[in-house]
Amino acid sequence: MSLFSLRPAKRPLRRVVLLGATSAIAEQVARRLVAQGASLYCVGRQPQKLDALLDDLNVRAGSAQRIDGSCADLTDSARHAELIDAAEQHLGGIDAVLIAHGTLPDQQACSADANTALEQINTNALSVISLLTHLANRLEQQQHGVIAVIGSVAGDRGRQSNYVYGAAKGMVAIFLQGLRNRLAGANVAVVTIKPGFVDTPMTAGLNKGGPLWATPERVAQGIVRAMHKGANVVYLPWFWRPIMLIIKHIPEALFKRMSL
Amino acid sequence: MTPLSWNRLPKVTPNATYALTQRGAGVPDRLPRPLLAHGNGRSYGDVCLTEHGTLLLTRGLDRFIEFDPERGILRCEAGATLADVLALTVPQGWFLPCTPGTRWATVGGAVANDVHGKNHHVAGSFGHHVRHLTLWRSDGSVIHCGPSDPGGWFAATVGGLGLTGLIQQVELQLMPIHNPWLNMASWRFTNLDAFWPLNREAEANWPYTVAWIDCLARGSAQGRGILMAGQHAPAQARLPNFKESRKRMPIDPPFSLVNGISLRAFNALYYRQPTHPAGTLSHYVPFFYPLDAIQHWNRIYGRRGFYQYQCVIPPEAAESATAELLNAIARRRQGSFLAVLKTFGHAPAAGMLSFARPGTTLALDFPNRGRATQSLLADLDTIVSQAGGALYPAKDARMPAALFQSGFPQWEAFSEFIDPGFSSRFWQRVTP
Ligand SMILES: Cc1cc2nc3c(=O)[nH]c(=O)nc-3n(C[C@H](O)[C@H](O)[C@H](O)COP(=O)(O)OP(=O)(O)OC[C@H]3O[C@@H](n4cnc5c(N)ncnc54)[C@H](O)[C@@H]3O)c2cc1C
Ligand SMILES: NC(=O)c1ccc[n+]([C@@H]2O[C@H](COP(=O)([O-])OP(=O)(O)OC[C@H]3O[C@@H](n4cnc5c(N)ncnc54)[C@H](OP(=O)(O)O)[C@@H]3O)[C@@H](O)[C@H]2O)c1
């Protein structure tokens, strides 16, 4: 490599916090990061799942890597500051954070009951915004870091089959745009990740298979790469970018009559 | 997408599939029954398939639980592949003490078929290296057992074809190695008669042995082939670099690319490859897993799929029956691409239905040509059955019930251990 390589340096991902760490996608991200030598602090909701994850990561990690975590329901925003403190203390600093938790609601249930809709917005958007607010202030202060959030292609346009989820993911995406703008001068990268269909427990009810479906391993590879690069908005796999470009440009007059 | 087995035969659709991801979660009881675990579908046939009920996909159970690098003891979930295990343990100086010819099998699948490798004559089968396993039963109970289990659960589950319940986790004893390389040697033999003494000699001197046979050769060349042997390389070997080649079969042709002409060309070339009687270094990946180098290689047989045929013949009858089998194949000119010959050692079987037993095993592949293939296989059955042999359930989509029952005389005693909520198409086919 030349001394004056034009490629920007990779951002270090040595001490990483994973929120919603037991998600199938986050688990694959965790394995990759551990294989690269990272120390991790993992937050998950269910103790049994979290323990299984931590056992596995500990077997994979080298002796100098620290792997730990704690249990929390992330809709409990009163605990957010304390969780981030614990992570920071445990890791001795934070280079990067991935927010991965989420739920895929039943749109019909959300249409039928406003409380259900609000709960979903709470899990998929408000809890994320609370976490981001805490994290942004810390990373801004330290003047480096990466904040990555798993959104969704569903956040790019509202569709009758899935608009509560879409609205939540869309809200997060716009929040992240603003945050990216704010933190650009603070050397903090804000990465919006928009996966398409991924074969995980979240999509257990759907009929899988075919070219649009990706494995969590593949998506995780894209996430880690985007975090190293400090990318802005990534679609995973890449082909969702042109697909969503088209979908976003269908005129509303036409779109509203489509069954999507 | 409906899960298939590796030879893509038979094509049967279960009522449901359910992806397991959490070892703590148990099997949900609302699923249509019977249940059956499906690992990575590297069996050839229907031991991993069901036409009714639910296939429990185990690949999501792929976590490590504990590894003791001092003693080489690994505990992991049953859906981890052998490749996952090797990636973790080889750099730390530990190897699988028994491995089949693909590293894409899962640990659970390797237990359930009690698979064997090229070192059966010294190491026995996979089950001999399992220290402990945890079994989920469909009634919600959990059984922990090991080789000394007085209840018989261990011997039933090792080689138990997934019928005793879902294997949730496995504890393995690994084998120490100094590096990822093997010293290997190979020799050409001009016919089957020349194979036997050469093989005996190799077995006495090498932990890994296996032979490839050109099953199109006839007359005095019948049974000609190449014998390969290997051992793990010593600590101070001067090691070359290794870069794994990754190719894939990009298309799914409507017909088999394996036919008389391509086979003849392949066999002639393969037989003439340079041999290495004095030994050479080989990385463990090409040594143990030559076929893994080409992803989806099973597609070369076309959409109609293919049959594997693997038998074991007891020692007394081995030489004559092997010759008869090769005769029958050559006569019908339906040669097989992969004709693999190996002798098993005398270790007592680890499981009630274990396939590996003293004798000689021959494994063959045949493109599915419908009736012509069926009738060839029926001829081979006759030879195997008269010799007192058995066919390998892991590689079977068609054996007659009688041949299964004579080859696995403990099948009735084994039935007592079957989980009433589990079954497979294989089991329904070979038992009343
Ligand atoms: C290229 C190639 C080479 C091979 N070479 C050899 C060889 O040298 N020696 C040899 O012995 N075999 C060999 N095989 C066969 C292969 O090793 C076995 O069929 C193995 O069992 C496949 O594992 P799997 O995880 O894909 O299981 P599957 O094929 O999916 O299932 C096999 C059986 O295991 C059961 N099972 C799977 N997981 C579980 C679980 N968690 N709990 C309970 N039951 C379970 C299934 O119900 C089924 O009965 C080879 C296969 C290929 C494709
Ligand atoms: N799968 C897809 O097709 C797809 C597509 C686009 C985007 N995404 C997004 O990708 C992310 C990861 O999802 P996944 O596909 O990996 O599915 P997943 O395995 O079901 O993961 C979702 C995770 O979120 C956790 N979670 C939900 N609510 C929580 C809460 N209140 N507090 C703490 N944790 C909570 C879940 O915990 P429990 O295990 O305890 O329930 C689970 O671990 C999600 O943000 C999802 O929206 C997925």
JSON list of N, CA, C and O in Angstrom, two decimals, chain A residues 148-188:
[
{"chain": "A", "resi": 148, "resn": "ALA", "atom": "N", "xyz": [-24.24, 2.55, 14.60]},
{"chain": "A", "resi": 148, "resn": "ALA", "atom": "CA", "xyz": [-24.95, 1.89, 13.50]},
{"chain": "A", "resi": 148, "resn": "ALA", "atom": "C", "xyz": [-26.30, 1.41, 14.01]},
{"chain": "A", "resi": 148, "resn": "ALA", "atom": "O", "xyz": [-26.40, 0.95, 15.14]},
{"chain": "A", "resi": 149, "resn": "VAL", "atom": "N", "xyz": [-27.31, 1.52, 13.18]},
{"chain": "A", "resi": 149, "resn": "VAL", "atom": "CA", "xyz": [-28.66, 1.10, 13.56]},
{"chain": "A", "resi": 149, "resn": "VAL", "atom": "C", "xyz": [-29.25, 0.27, 12.42]},
{"chain": "A", "resi": 149, "resn": "VAL", "atom": "O", "xyz": [-29.13, 0.64, 11.25]},
{"chain": "A", "resi": 150, "resn": "ILE", "atom": "N", "xyz": [-29.88, -0.85, 12.80]},
{"chain": "A", "resi": 150, "resn": "ILE", "atom": "CA", "xyz": [-30.55, -1.64, 11.76]},
{"chain": "A", "resi": 150, "resn": "ILE", "atom": "C", "xyz": [-31.95, -1.09, 11.56]},
{"chain": "A", "resi": 150, "resn": "ILE", "atom": "O", "xyz": [-32.82, -1.20, 12.44]},
{"chain": "A", "resi": 151, "resn": "GLY", "atom": "N", "xyz": [-32.15, -0.45, 10.43]},
{"chain": "A", "resi": 151, "resn": "GLY", "atom": "CA", "xyz": [-33.49, -0.01, 10.02]},
{"chain": "A", "resi": 151, "resn": "GLY", "atom": "C", "xyz": [-34.08, -1.08, 9.12]},
{"chain": "A", "resi": 151, "resn": "GLY", "atom": "O", "xyz": [-33.93, -2.26, 9.40]},
{"chain": "A", "resi": 152, "resn": "SER", "atom": "N", "xyz": [-34.69, -0.64, 8.04]},
{"chain": "A", "resi": 152, "resn": "SER", "atom": "CA", "xyz": [-35.25, -1.62, 7.12]},
{"chain": "A", "resi": 152, "resn": "SER", "atom": "C", "xyz": [-35.64, -0.93, 5.82]},
{"chain": "A", "resi": 152, "resn": "SER", "atom": "O", "xyz": [-35.97, 0.26, 5.82]},
{"chain": "A", "resi": 153, "resn": "VAL", "atom": "N", "xyz": [-35.64, -1.69, 4.74]},
{"chain": "A", "resi": 153, "resn": "VAL", "atom": "CA", "xyz": [-36.17, -1.15, 3.49]},
{"chain": "A", "resi": 153, "resn": "VAL", "atom": "C", "xyz": [-37.64, -0.76, 3.67]},
{"chain": "A", "resi": 153, "resn": "VAL", "atom": "O", "xyz": [-38.15, 0.11, 2.97]},
{"chain": "A", "resi": 154, "resn": "ALA", "atom": "N", "xyz": [-38.30, -1.40, 4.63]},
{"chain": "A", "resi": 154, "resn": "ALA", "atom": "CA", "xyz": [-39.72, -1.08, 4.87]},
{"chain": "A", "resi": 154, "resn": "ALA", "atom": "C", "xyz": [-39.90, 0.36, 5.31]},
{"chain": "A", "resi": 154, "resn": "ALA", "atom": "O", "xyz": [-41.00, 0.91, 5.22]},
{"chain": "A", "resi": 155, "resn": "GLY", "atom": "N", "xyz": [-38.82, 1.01, 5.80]},
{"chain": "A", "resi": 155, "resn": "GLY", "atom": "CA", "xyz": [-38.91, 2.39, 6.24]},
{"chain": "A", "resi": 155, "resn": "GLY", "atom": "C", "xyz": [-38.82, 3.38, 5.10]},
{"chain": "A", "resi": 155, "resn": "GLY", "atom": "O", "xyz": [-38.95, 4.59, 5.30]},
{"chain": "A", "resi": 156, "resn": "ASP", "atom": "N", "xyz": [-38.60, 2.90, 3.88]},
{"chain": "A", "resi": 156, "resn": "ASP", "atom": "CA", "xyz": [-38.46, 3.82, 2.75]},
{"chain": "A", "resi": 156, "resn": "ASP", "atom": "C", "xyz": [-39.79, 4.29, 2.18]},
{"chain": "A", "resi": 156, "resn": "ASP", "atom": "O", "xyz": [-39.88, 5.33, 1.55]},
{"chain": "A", "resi": 157, "resn": "ARG", "atom": "N", "xyz": [-40.82, 3.47, 2.34]},
{"chain": "A", "resi": 157, "resn": "ARG", "atom": "CA", "xyz": [-42.12, 3.90, 1.85]},
{"chain": "A", "resi": 157, "resn": "ARG", "atom": "C", "xyz": [-43.21, 3.13, 2.59]},
{"chain": "A", "resi": 157, "resn": "ARG", "atom": "O", "xyz": [-43.08, 1.92, 2.79]},
{"chain": "A", "resi": 158, "resn": "GLY", "atom": "N", "xyz": [-44.27, 3.81, 2.95]},
{"chain": "A", "resi": 158, "resn": "GLY", "atom": "CA", "xyz": [-45.36, 3.15, 3.67]},
{"chain": "A", "resi": 158, "resn": "GLY", "atom": "C", "xyz": [-46.20, 2.27, 2.74]},
{"chain": "A", "resi": 158, "resn": "GLY", "atom": "O", "xyz": [-46.52, 2.67, 1.63]},
{"chain": "A", "resi": 159, "resn": "ARG", "atom": "N", "xyz": [-46.47, 1.07, 3.20]},
{"chain": "A", "resi": 159, "resn": "ARG", "atom": "CA", "xyz": [-47.30, 0.16, 2.39]},
{"chain": "A", "resi": 159, "resn": "ARG", "atom": "C", "xyz": [-48.39, -0.41, 3.29]},
{"chain": "A", "resi": 159, "resn": "ARG", "atom": "O", "xyz": [-48.16, -0.62, 4.49]},
{"chain": "A", "resi": 160, "resn": "GLN", "atom": "N", "xyz": [-49.54, -0.71, 2.71]},
{"chain": "A", "resi": 160, "resn": "GLN", "atom": "CA", "xyz": [-50.68, -1.13, 3.53]},
{"chain": "A", "resi": 160, "resn": "GLN", "atom": "C", "xyz": [-50.37, -2.37, 4.38]},
{"chain": "A", "resi": 160, "resn": "GLN", "atom": "O", "xyz": [-50.90, -2.52, 5.47]},
{"chain": "A", "resi": 161, "resn": "SER", "atom": "N", "xyz": [-49.49, -3.24, 3.90]},
{"chain": "A", "resi": 161, "resn": "SER", "atom": "CA", "xyz": [-49.26, -4.49, 4.61]},
{"chain": "A", "resi": 161, "resn": "SER", "atom": "C", "xyz": [-48.37, -4.31, 5.84]},
{"chain": "A", "resi": 161, "resn": "SER", "atom": "O", "xyz": [-48.27, -5.23, 6.65]},
{"chain": "A", "resi": 162, "resn": "ASN", "atom": "N", "xyz": [-47.71, -3.16, 5.96]},
{"chain": "A", "resi": 162, "resn": "ASN", "atom": "CA", "xyz": [-46.65, -3.11, 6.97]},
{"chain": "A", "resi": 162, "resn": "ASN", "atom": "C", "xyz": [-46.29, -1.69, 7.38]},
{"chain": "A", "resi": 162, "resn": "ASN", "atom": "O", "xyz": [-45.14, -1.39, 7.61]},
{"chain": "A", "resi": 163, "resn": "TYR", "atom": "N", "xyz": [-47.30, -0.79, 7.49]},
{"chain": "A", "resi": 163, "resn": "TYR", "atom": "CA", "xyz": [-46.90, 0.62, 7.63]},
{"chain": "A", "resi": 163, "resn": "TYR", "atom": "C", "xyz": [-46.59, 1.07, 9.04]},
{"chain": "A", "resi": 163, "resn": "TYR", "atom": "O", "xyz": [-45.94, 2.10, 9.23]},
{"chain": "A", "resi": 164, "resn": "VAL", "atom": "N", "xyz": [-47.00, 0.32, 10.04]},
{"chain": "A", "resi": 164, "resn": "VAL", "atom": "CA", "xyz": [-46.62, 0.73, 11.39]},
{"chain": "A", "resi": 164, "resn": "VAL", "atom": "C", "xyz": [-45.13, 0.46, 11.60]},
{"chain": "A", "resi": 164, "resn": "VAL", "atom": "O", "xyz": [-44.36, 1.34, 12.02]},
{"chain": "A", "resi": 165, "resn": "TYR", "atom": "N", "xyz": [-44.70, -0.72, 11.22]},
{"chain": "A", "resi": 165, "resn": "TYR", "atom": "CA", "xyz": [-43.28, -1.05, 11.24]},
{"chain": "A", "resi": 165, "resn": "TYR", "atom": "C", "xyz": [-42.51, -0.08, 10.35]},
{"chain": "A", "resi": 165, "resn": "TYR", "atom": "O", "xyz": [-41.49, 0.49, 10.74]},
{"chain": "A", "resi": 166, "resn": "GLY", "atom": "N", "xyz": [-43.04, 0.13, 9.13]},
{"chain": "A", "resi": 166, "resn": "GLY", "atom": "CA", "xyz": [-42.38, 1.03, 8.19]},
{"chain": "A", "resi": 166, "resn": "GLY", "atom": "C", "xyz": [-42.23, 2.43, 8.75]},
{"chain": "A", "resi": 166, "resn": "GLY", "atom": "O", "xyz": [-41.18, 3.07, 8.61]},
{"chain": "A", "resi": 167, "resn": "ALA", "atom": "N", "xyz": [-43.30, 2.92, 9.40]},
{"chain": "A", "resi": 167, "resn": "ALA", "atom": "CA", "xyz": [-43.26, 4.28, 9.94]},
{"chain": "A", "resi": 167, "resn": "ALA", "atom": "C", "xyz": [-42.19, 4.38, 11.04]},
{"chain": "A", "resi": 167, "resn": "ALA", "atom": "O", "xyz": [-41.44, 5.36, 11.12]},
{"chain": "A", "resi": 168, "resn": "ALA", "atom": "N", "xyz": [-42.10, 3.34, 11.88]},
{"chain": "A", "resi": 168, "resn": "ALA", "atom": "CA", "xyz": [-41.11, 3.36, 12.95]},
{"chain": "A", "resi": 168, "resn": "ALA", "atom": "C", "xyz": [-39.70, 3.36, 12.36]},
{"chain": "A", "resi": 168, "resn": "ALA", "atom": "O", "xyz": [-38.85, 4.17, 12.77]},
{"chain": "A", "resi": 169, "resn": "LYS", "atom": "N", "xyz": [-39.46, 2.49, 11.39]},
{"chain": "A", "resi": 169, "resn": "LYS", "atom": "CA", "xyz": [-38.12, 2.41, 10.79]},
{"chain": "A", "resi": 169, "resn": "LYS", "atom": "C", "xyz": [-37.81, 3.71, 10.03]},
{"chain": "A", "resi": 169, "resn": "LYS", "atom": "O", "xyz": [-36.66, 4.15, 9.99]},
{"chain": "A", "resi": 170, "resn": "GLY", "atom": "N", "xyz": [-38.85, 4.28, 9.41]},
{"chain": "A", "resi": 170, "resn": "GLY", "atom": "CA", "xyz": [-38.67, 5.54, 8.69]},
{"chain": "A", "resi": 170, "resn": "GLY", "atom": "C", "xyz": [-38.32, 6.67, 9.65]},
{"chain": "A", "resi": 170, "resn": "GLY", "atom": "O", "xyz": [-37.46, 7.51, 9.38]},
{"chain": "A", "resi": 171, "resn": "MET", "atom": "N", "xyz": [-38.98, 6.68, 10.80]},
{"chain": "A", "resi": 171, "resn": "MET", "atom": "CA", "xyz": [-38.69, 7.71, 11.80]},
{"chain": "A", "resi": 171, "resn": "MET", "atom": "C", "xyz": [-37.21, 7.62, 12.23]},
{"chain": "A", "resi": 171, "resn": "MET", "atom": "O", "xyz": [-36.50, 8.62, 12.30]},
{"chain": "A", "resi": 172, "resn": "VAL", "atom": "N", "xyz": [-36.79, 6.41, 12.50]},
{"chain": "A", "resi": 172, "resn": "VAL", "atom": "CA", "xyz": [-35.39, 6.22, 12.92]},
{"chain": "A", "resi": 172, "resn": "VAL", "atom": "C", "xyz": [-34.44, 6.68, 11.82]},
{"chain": "A", "resi": 172, "resn": "VAL", "atom": "O", "xyz": [-33.44, 7.35, 12.09]},
{"chain": "A", "resi": 173, "resn": "ALA", "atom": "N", "xyz": [-34.79, 6.38, 10.57]},
{"chain": "A", "resi": 173, "resn": "ALA", "atom": "CA", "xyz": [-33.90, 6.76, 9.46]},
{"chain": "A", "resi": 173, "resn": "ALA", "atom": "C", "xyz": [-33.75, 8.28, 9.39]},
{"chain": "A", "resi": 173, "resn": "ALA", "atom": "O", "xyz": [-32.65, 8.81, 9.18]},
{"chain": "A", "resi": 174, "resn": "ILE", "atom": "N", "xyz": [-34.86, 9.00, 9.58]},
{"chain": "A", "resi": 174, "resn": "ILE", "atom": "CA", "xyz": [-34.78, 10.47, 9.50]},
{"chain": "A", "resi": 174, "resn": "ILE", "atom": "C", "xyz": [-34.03, 11.03, 10.71]},
{"chain": "A", "resi": 174, "resn": "ILE", "atom": "O", "xyz": [-33.21, 11.94, 10.59]},
{"chain": "A", "resi": 175, "resn": "PHE", "atom": "N", "xyz": [-34.28, 10.43, 11.86]},
{"chain": "A", "resi": 175, "resn": "PHE", "atom": "CA", "xyz": [-33.53, 10.84, 13.06]},
{"chain": "A", "resi": 175, "resn": "PHE", "atom": "C", "xyz": [-32.03, 10.67, 12.82]},
{"chain": "A", "resi": 175, "resn": "PHE", "atom": "O", "xyz": [-31.23, 11.54, 13.14]},
{"chain": "A", "resi": 176, "resn": "LEU", "atom": "N", "xyz": [-31.67, 9.53, 12.22]},
{"chain": "A", "resi": 176, "resn": "LEU", "atom": "CA", "xyz": [-30.25, 9.25, 11.97]},
{"chain": "A", "resi": 176, "resn": "LEU", "atom": "C", "xyz": [-29.65, 10.24, 10.97]},
{"chain": "A", "resi": 176, "resn": "LEU", "atom": "O", "xyz": [-28.48, 10.62, 11.10]},
{"chain": "A", "resi": 177, "resn": "GLN", "atom": "N", "xyz": [-30.46, 10.65, 9.98]},
{"chain": "A", "resi": 177, "resn": "GLN", "atom": "CA", "xyz": [-29.98, 11.66, 9.03]},
{"chain": "A", "resi": 177, "resn": "GLN", "atom": "C", "xyz": [-29.55, 12.92, 9.78]},
{"chain": "A", "resi": 177, "resn": "GLN", "atom": "O", "xyz": [-28.47, 13.47, 9.55]},
{"chain": "A", "resi": 178, "resn": "GLY", "atom": "N", "xyz": [-30.41, 13.34, 10.66]},
{"chain": "A", "resi": 178, "resn": "GLY", "atom": "CA", "xyz": [-30.12, 14.56, 11.42]},
{"chain": "A", "resi": 178, "resn": "GLY", "atom": "C", "xyz": [-28.90, 14.38, 12.30]},
{"chain": "A", "resi": 178, "resn": "GLY", "atom": "O", "xyz": [-28.02, 15.24, 12.38]},
{"chain": "A", "resi": 179, "resn": "LEU", "atom": "N", "xyz": [-28.83, 13.21, 12.93]},
{"chain": "A", "resi": 179, "resn": "LEU", "atom": "CA", "xyz": [-27.72, 12.94, 13.83]},
{"chain": "A", "resi": 179, "resn": "LEU", "atom": "C", "xyz": [-26.40, 12.89, 13.05]},
{"chain": "A", "resi": 179, "resn": "LEU", "atom": "O", "xyz": [-25.37, 13.39, 13.52]},
{"chain": "A", "resi": 180, "resn": "ARG", "atom": "N", "xyz": [-26.45, 12.32, 11.88]},
{"chain": "A", "resi": 180, "resn": "ARG", "atom": "CA", "xyz": [-25.25, 12.21, 11.04]},
{"chain": "A", "resi": 180, "resn": "ARG", "atom": "C", "xyz": [-24.74, 13.60, 10.71]},
{"chain": "A", "resi": 180, "resn": "ARG", "atom": "O", "xyz": [-23.54, 13.88, 10.78]},
{"chain": "A", "resi": 181, "resn": "ASN", "atom": "N", "xyz": [-25.69, 14.47, 10.39]},
{"chain": "A", "resi": 181, "resn": "ASN", "atom": "CA", "xyz": [-25.38, 15.85, 10.07]},
{"chain": "A", "resi": 181, "resn": "ASN", "atom": "C", "xyz": [-24.73, 16.54, 11.28]},
{"chain": "A", "resi": 181, "resn": "ASN", "atom": "O", "xyz": [-23.68, 17.18, 11.19]},
{"chain": "A", "resi": 182, "resn": "ARG", "atom": "N", "xyz": [-25.34, 16.30, 12.44]},
{"chain": "A", "resi": 182, "resn": "ARG", "atom": "CA", "xyz": [-24.81, 16.93, 13.66]},
{"chain": "A", "resi": 182, "resn": "ARG", "atom": "C", "xyz": [-23.42, 16.42, 14.01]},
{"chain": "A", "resi": 182, "resn": "ARG", "atom": "O", "xyz": [-22.56, 17.18, 14.43]},
{"chain": "A", "resi": 183, "resn": "LEU", "atom": "N", "xyz": [-23.20, 15.11, 13.84]},
{"chain": "A", "resi": 183, "resn": "LEU", "atom": "CA", "xyz": [-21.96, 14.51, 14.34]},
{"chain": "A", "resi": 183, "resn": "LEU", "atom": "C", "xyz": [-20.84, 14.46, 13.30]},
{"chain": "A", "resi": 183, "resn": "LEU", "atom": "O", "xyz": [-19.73, 14.02, 13.61]},
{"chain": "A", "resi": 184, "resn": "ALA", "atom": "N", "xyz": [-21.15, 14.90, 12.10]},
{"chain": "A", "resi": 184, "resn": "ALA", "atom": "CA", "xyz": [-20.13, 14.82, 11.04]},
{"chain": "A", "resi": 184, "resn": "ALA", "atom": "C", "xyz": [-18.86, 15.55, 11.46]},
{"chain": "A", "resi": 184, "resn": "ALA", "atom": "O", "xyz": [-17.75, 15.07, 11.21]},
{"chain": "A", "resi": 185, "resn": "GLY", "atom": "N", "xyz": [-19.02, 16.66, 12.13]},
{"chain": "A", "resi": 185, "resn": "GLY", "atom": "CA", "xyz": [-17.85, 17.42, 12.54]},
{"chain": "A", "resi": 185, "resn": "GLY", "atom": "C", "xyz": [-17.19, 16.84, 13.77]},
{"chain": "A", "resi": 185, "resn": "GLY", "atom": "O", "xyz": [-16.09, 17.25, 14.14]},
{"chain": "A", "resi": 186, "resn": "ALA", "atom": "N", "xyz": [-17.82, 15.88, 14.41]},
{"chain": "A", "resi": 186, "resn": "ALA", "atom": "CA", "xyz": [-17.27, 15.32, 15.65]},
{"chain": "A", "resi": 186, "resn": "ALA", "atom": "C", "xyz": [-16.58, 13.98, 15.40]},
{"chain": "A", "resi": 186, "resn": "ALA", "atom": "O", "xyz": [-16.29, 13.24, 16.33]},
{"chain": "A", "resi": 187, "resn": "ASN", "atom": "N", "xyz": [-16.34, 13.67, 14.11]},
{"chain": "A", "resi": 187, "resn": "ASN", "atom": "CA", "xyz": [-15.65, 12.41, 13.78]},
{"chain": "A", "resi": 187, "resn": "ASN", "atom": "C", "xyz": [-16.44, 11.18, 14.24]},
{"chain": "A", "resi": 187, "resn": "ASN", "atom": "O", "xyz": [-15.88, 10.15, 14.57]},
{"chain": "A", "resi": 188, "resn": "VAL", "atom": "N", "xyz": [-17.76, 11.31, 14.32]},
{"chain": "A", "resi": 188, "resn": "VAL", "atom": "CA", "xyz": [-18.59, 10.15, 14.68]},
{"chain": "A", "resi": 188, "resn": "VAL", "atom": "C", "xyz": [-19.41, 9.76, 13.45]},
{"chain": "A", "resi": 188, "resn": "VAL", "atom": "O", "xyz": [-20.13, 10.59, 12.91]}
]
